[in-house]
Amino acid sequence: MTARLADIAAQAGVSEATVSRVLNGKPGVAAGTRESVLAALDVLGYERPVRLKQRSAGLVGLITPELDNPIFPAFAQVIAQALTRQGYTPVLATQTPGGSTEDELTEMLVARGVSGIIYVSGLHADTTADTGRYDRLRAQGVPHVLINGFSPHVKAPFVSPDDRTAMEQAVTHLTALGHRRIGLALGPKRFVPVQRKTAGFLTAVHERLGLGEEAAREFIQHSLYTLEGGQAAATALLDRGCTAVICASDMMALGAIRAARARGLTVPGDLSVVGYDDSPLIAFTDPPLTTIRQPVPAMGQAAVRALLEEIDGTPAPHSEFVFMPELVVRGSTASAPR
């Protein structure tokens, strides 16, 4: 037991006496310190004593798209941790091609008596989808919060990154490196984040390069949010003479790098590539990817706070909480080729 106490104390950065007080359920330990000790238990793989296991305050559903794109597991982890700290049990429901739809997953969660639901990049982001499904959910008394994709027709809290500012950051970075033919690789036009990125890109290239909207739209290519989609979009943009490509996801950016290499080009020597998300492990690609970091921890925690306020009977404002992205410069961008 002494060795275990020492390990936990070292991991948590507290004394063995403090660890002992927490494990024995004694008072006099600050909430933050207690949380650090419990986190250390989890990290080191020790089982929590029965007296320390929280009773569930209820189930909360989390509906995400497929988990192939690492940004969605990142959101799931942040949201699940925040819910667990508040005593709730997260239930992850994932949409997969050919699998359950968002409506089917929602119905399943409601049938299990969830206290609320958080949607990540769901149908709320699709401008062609019927938003009545969220009105019906509210009528059933199920609080919900929506991440990435604002709709003025849905009376619920929204959490989003500032896509327009993200494009301004990327274009400013690339023009400072001397690039004049900058392409934008995006997903389908019907999605709100795509429309916002397009608007931000058009404004930025007009301000930085003097390009009118018609000329700038020649450098926008819509595809799928996949590695293959990024490769197809980048191939089309290379045909138009682009020396740099901004991608709407890190997965698309990896596809753009593949497109360049398929032509015998180097990244960043012949083509600079900027991603979007700063997904886990993306700093360790070849080359390490310059990308726009989506503030996932802050966004996930804000979504949980807004949902819990709704659950507690204090509805959060039916508006959008917008978070500032950050350009992370690595090795996939360089000066424009001569």
Short mmCIF file of C-alpha atoms in Angstrom, two decimals, residues 85-219:
data_model
loop_
_atom_site.label_atom_id
_atom_site.label_comp_id
_atom_site.label_asym_id
_atom_site.label_seq_id
_atom_site.Cartn_x
_atom_site.Cartn_y
_atom_site.Cartn_z
CA ARG A 85 -16.76 15.08 -13.55
CA GLN A 86 -20.31 16.37 -13.04
CA GLY A 87 -21.59 12.93 -12.15
CA TYR A 88 -23.29 12.13 -15.46
CA THR A 89 -22.77 8.99 -17.53
CA PRO A 90 -22.03 9.73 -21.21
CA VAL A 91 -23.53 7.45 -23.83
CA LEU A 92 -21.68 7.67 -27.17
CA ALA A 93 -23.79 7.02 -30.27
CA THR A 94 -21.98 7.08 -33.60
CA GLN A 95 -23.40 7.43 -37.09
CA THR A 96 -21.73 5.22 -39.66
CA PRO A 97 -22.42 4.90 -43.40
CA GLY A 98 -25.21 2.37 -43.76
CA GLY A 99 -25.77 2.31 -40.00
CA SER A 100 -28.21 4.09 -37.72
CA THR A 101 -29.31 7.59 -38.66
CA GLU A 102 -29.24 10.60 -36.36
CA ASP A 103 -33.00 10.32 -35.87
CA GLU A 104 -32.76 6.61 -34.99
CA LEU A 105 -29.95 7.26 -32.50
CA THR A 106 -31.93 10.13 -30.96
CA GLU A 107 -34.99 7.91 -30.59
CA MET A 108 -32.88 5.20 -28.94
CA LEU A 109 -31.35 7.65 -26.46
CA VAL A 110 -34.70 9.26 -25.60
CA ALA A 111 -36.20 5.79 -25.03
CA ARG A 112 -33.43 5.15 -22.49
CA GLY A 113 -34.35 8.27 -20.56
CA VAL A 114 -31.30 10.44 -21.21
CA SER A 115 -31.19 13.77 -19.40
CA GLY A 116 -29.98 15.55 -22.54
CA ILE A 117 -28.16 15.15 -25.85
CA ILE A 118 -25.10 16.82 -27.39
CA TYR A 119 -24.83 16.68 -31.19
CA VAL A 120 -21.46 17.11 -32.93
CA SER A 121 -21.57 18.07 -36.64
CA GLY A 122 -25.08 16.64 -37.02
CA LEU A 123 -27.99 17.43 -39.32
CA HIS A 124 -28.22 20.87 -37.73
CA ALA A 125 -25.16 21.76 -39.83
CA ASP A 126 -26.92 20.75 -43.08
CA THR A 127 -28.86 23.69 -44.53
CA THR A 128 -31.08 21.31 -46.53
CA ALA A 129 -32.15 19.22 -43.50
CA ASP A 130 -35.49 19.62 -41.72
CA THR A 131 -34.89 21.37 -38.40
CA GLY A 132 -38.30 20.31 -37.11
CA ARG A 133 -36.66 17.25 -35.52
CA TYR A 134 -35.08 19.53 -32.90
CA ASP A 135 -38.40 21.28 -32.21
CA ARG A 136 -39.97 17.88 -31.57
CA LEU A 137 -37.11 16.95 -29.25
CA ARG A 138 -37.61 20.16 -27.27
CA ALA A 139 -41.35 19.46 -27.08
CA GLN A 140 -40.45 16.10 -25.49
CA GLY A 141 -38.55 17.99 -22.80
CA VAL A 142 -35.10 16.76 -23.82
CA PRO A 143 -32.43 19.52 -23.53
CA HIS A 144 -29.84 19.53 -26.32
CA VAL A 145 -26.77 21.45 -27.45
CA LEU A 146 -25.35 21.52 -30.97
CA ILE A 147 -21.68 21.78 -31.95
CA ASN A 148 -20.44 23.03 -35.35
CA GLY A 149 -23.23 24.33 -37.54
CA PHE A 150 -25.58 27.16 -36.52
CA SER A 151 -29.22 27.39 -37.55
CA PRO A 152 -31.39 30.37 -36.59
CA HIS A 153 -34.43 28.08 -36.79
CA VAL A 154 -33.32 25.82 -33.90
CA LYS A 155 -34.02 27.06 -30.37
CA ALA A 156 -30.98 25.60 -28.62
CA PRO A 157 -27.46 26.66 -27.63
CA PHE A 158 -24.82 26.30 -30.37
CA VAL A 159 -21.03 26.02 -30.02
CA SER A 160 -18.82 26.80 -33.04
CA PRO A 161 -15.32 27.83 -34.05
CA ASP A 162 -14.96 31.10 -35.97
CA ASP A 163 -14.56 29.67 -39.48
CA ARG A 164 -14.30 33.05 -41.15
CA THR A 165 -11.41 34.12 -38.94
CA ALA A 166 -9.75 30.75 -39.54
CA MET A 167 -9.65 31.39 -43.28
CA GLU A 168 -8.31 34.90 -42.72
CA GLN A 169 -5.47 33.46 -40.60
CA ALA A 170 -4.58 30.86 -43.25
CA VAL A 171 -4.70 33.28 -46.19
CA THR A 172 -2.66 35.89 -44.30
CA HIS A 173 0.00 33.27 -43.50
CA LEU A 174 0.24 32.04 -47.09
CA THR A 175 0.32 35.49 -48.70
CA ALA A 176 3.10 36.50 -46.29
CA LEU A 177 5.05 33.56 -47.75
CA GLY A 178 4.56 34.96 -51.24
CA HIS A 179 1.72 32.71 -52.46
CA ARG A 180 -0.67 34.31 -54.95
CA ARG A 181 -2.59 31.29 -56.25
CA ILE A 182 -4.19 29.86 -53.12
CA GLY A 183 -6.81 27.12 -53.34
CA LEU A 184 -9.50 26.08 -50.89
CA ALA A 185 -10.56 22.42 -50.56
CA LEU A 186 -13.93 21.98 -48.85
CA GLY A 187 -16.73 19.54 -48.15
CA PRO A 188 -20.21 19.77 -49.74
CA LYS A 189 -21.73 23.25 -50.19
CA ARG A 190 -24.82 22.59 -48.08
CA PHE A 191 -23.01 22.58 -44.73
CA VAL A 192 -22.87 25.73 -42.58
CA PRO A 193 -19.12 25.46 -41.74
CA VAL A 194 -18.37 25.13 -45.49
CA GLN A 195 -20.39 28.24 -46.28
CA ARG A 196 -18.66 30.20 -43.54
CA LYS A 197 -15.19 29.10 -44.61
CA THR A 198 -16.05 30.07 -48.19
CA ALA A 199 -17.19 33.53 -47.09
CA GLY A 200 -14.04 34.01 -45.00
CA PHE A 201 -11.79 32.87 -47.84
CA LEU A 202 -13.44 35.18 -50.40
CA THR A 203 -13.07 38.16 -48.07
CA ALA A 204 -9.45 37.34 -47.22
CA VAL A 205 -8.20 36.84 -50.80
CA HIS A 206 -9.98 40.04 -51.83
CA GLU A 207 -8.29 42.00 -49.04
CA ARG A 208 -4.86 40.39 -49.42
CA LEU A 209 -4.67 39.75 -53.16
CA GLY A 210 -7.31 42.03 -54.66
CA LEU A 211 -9.19 39.08 -56.18
CA GLY A 212 -12.84 39.62 -57.05
CA GLU A 213 -15.39 36.99 -56.03
CA GLU A 214 -15.75 35.46 -59.49
CA ALA A 215 -11.98 35.04 -59.91
CA ALA A 216 -11.56 33.75 -56.35
CA ARG A 217 -14.27 31.10 -56.75
CA GLU A 218 -12.13 29.48 -59.46
CA PHE A 219 -9.81 28.44 -56.63
#
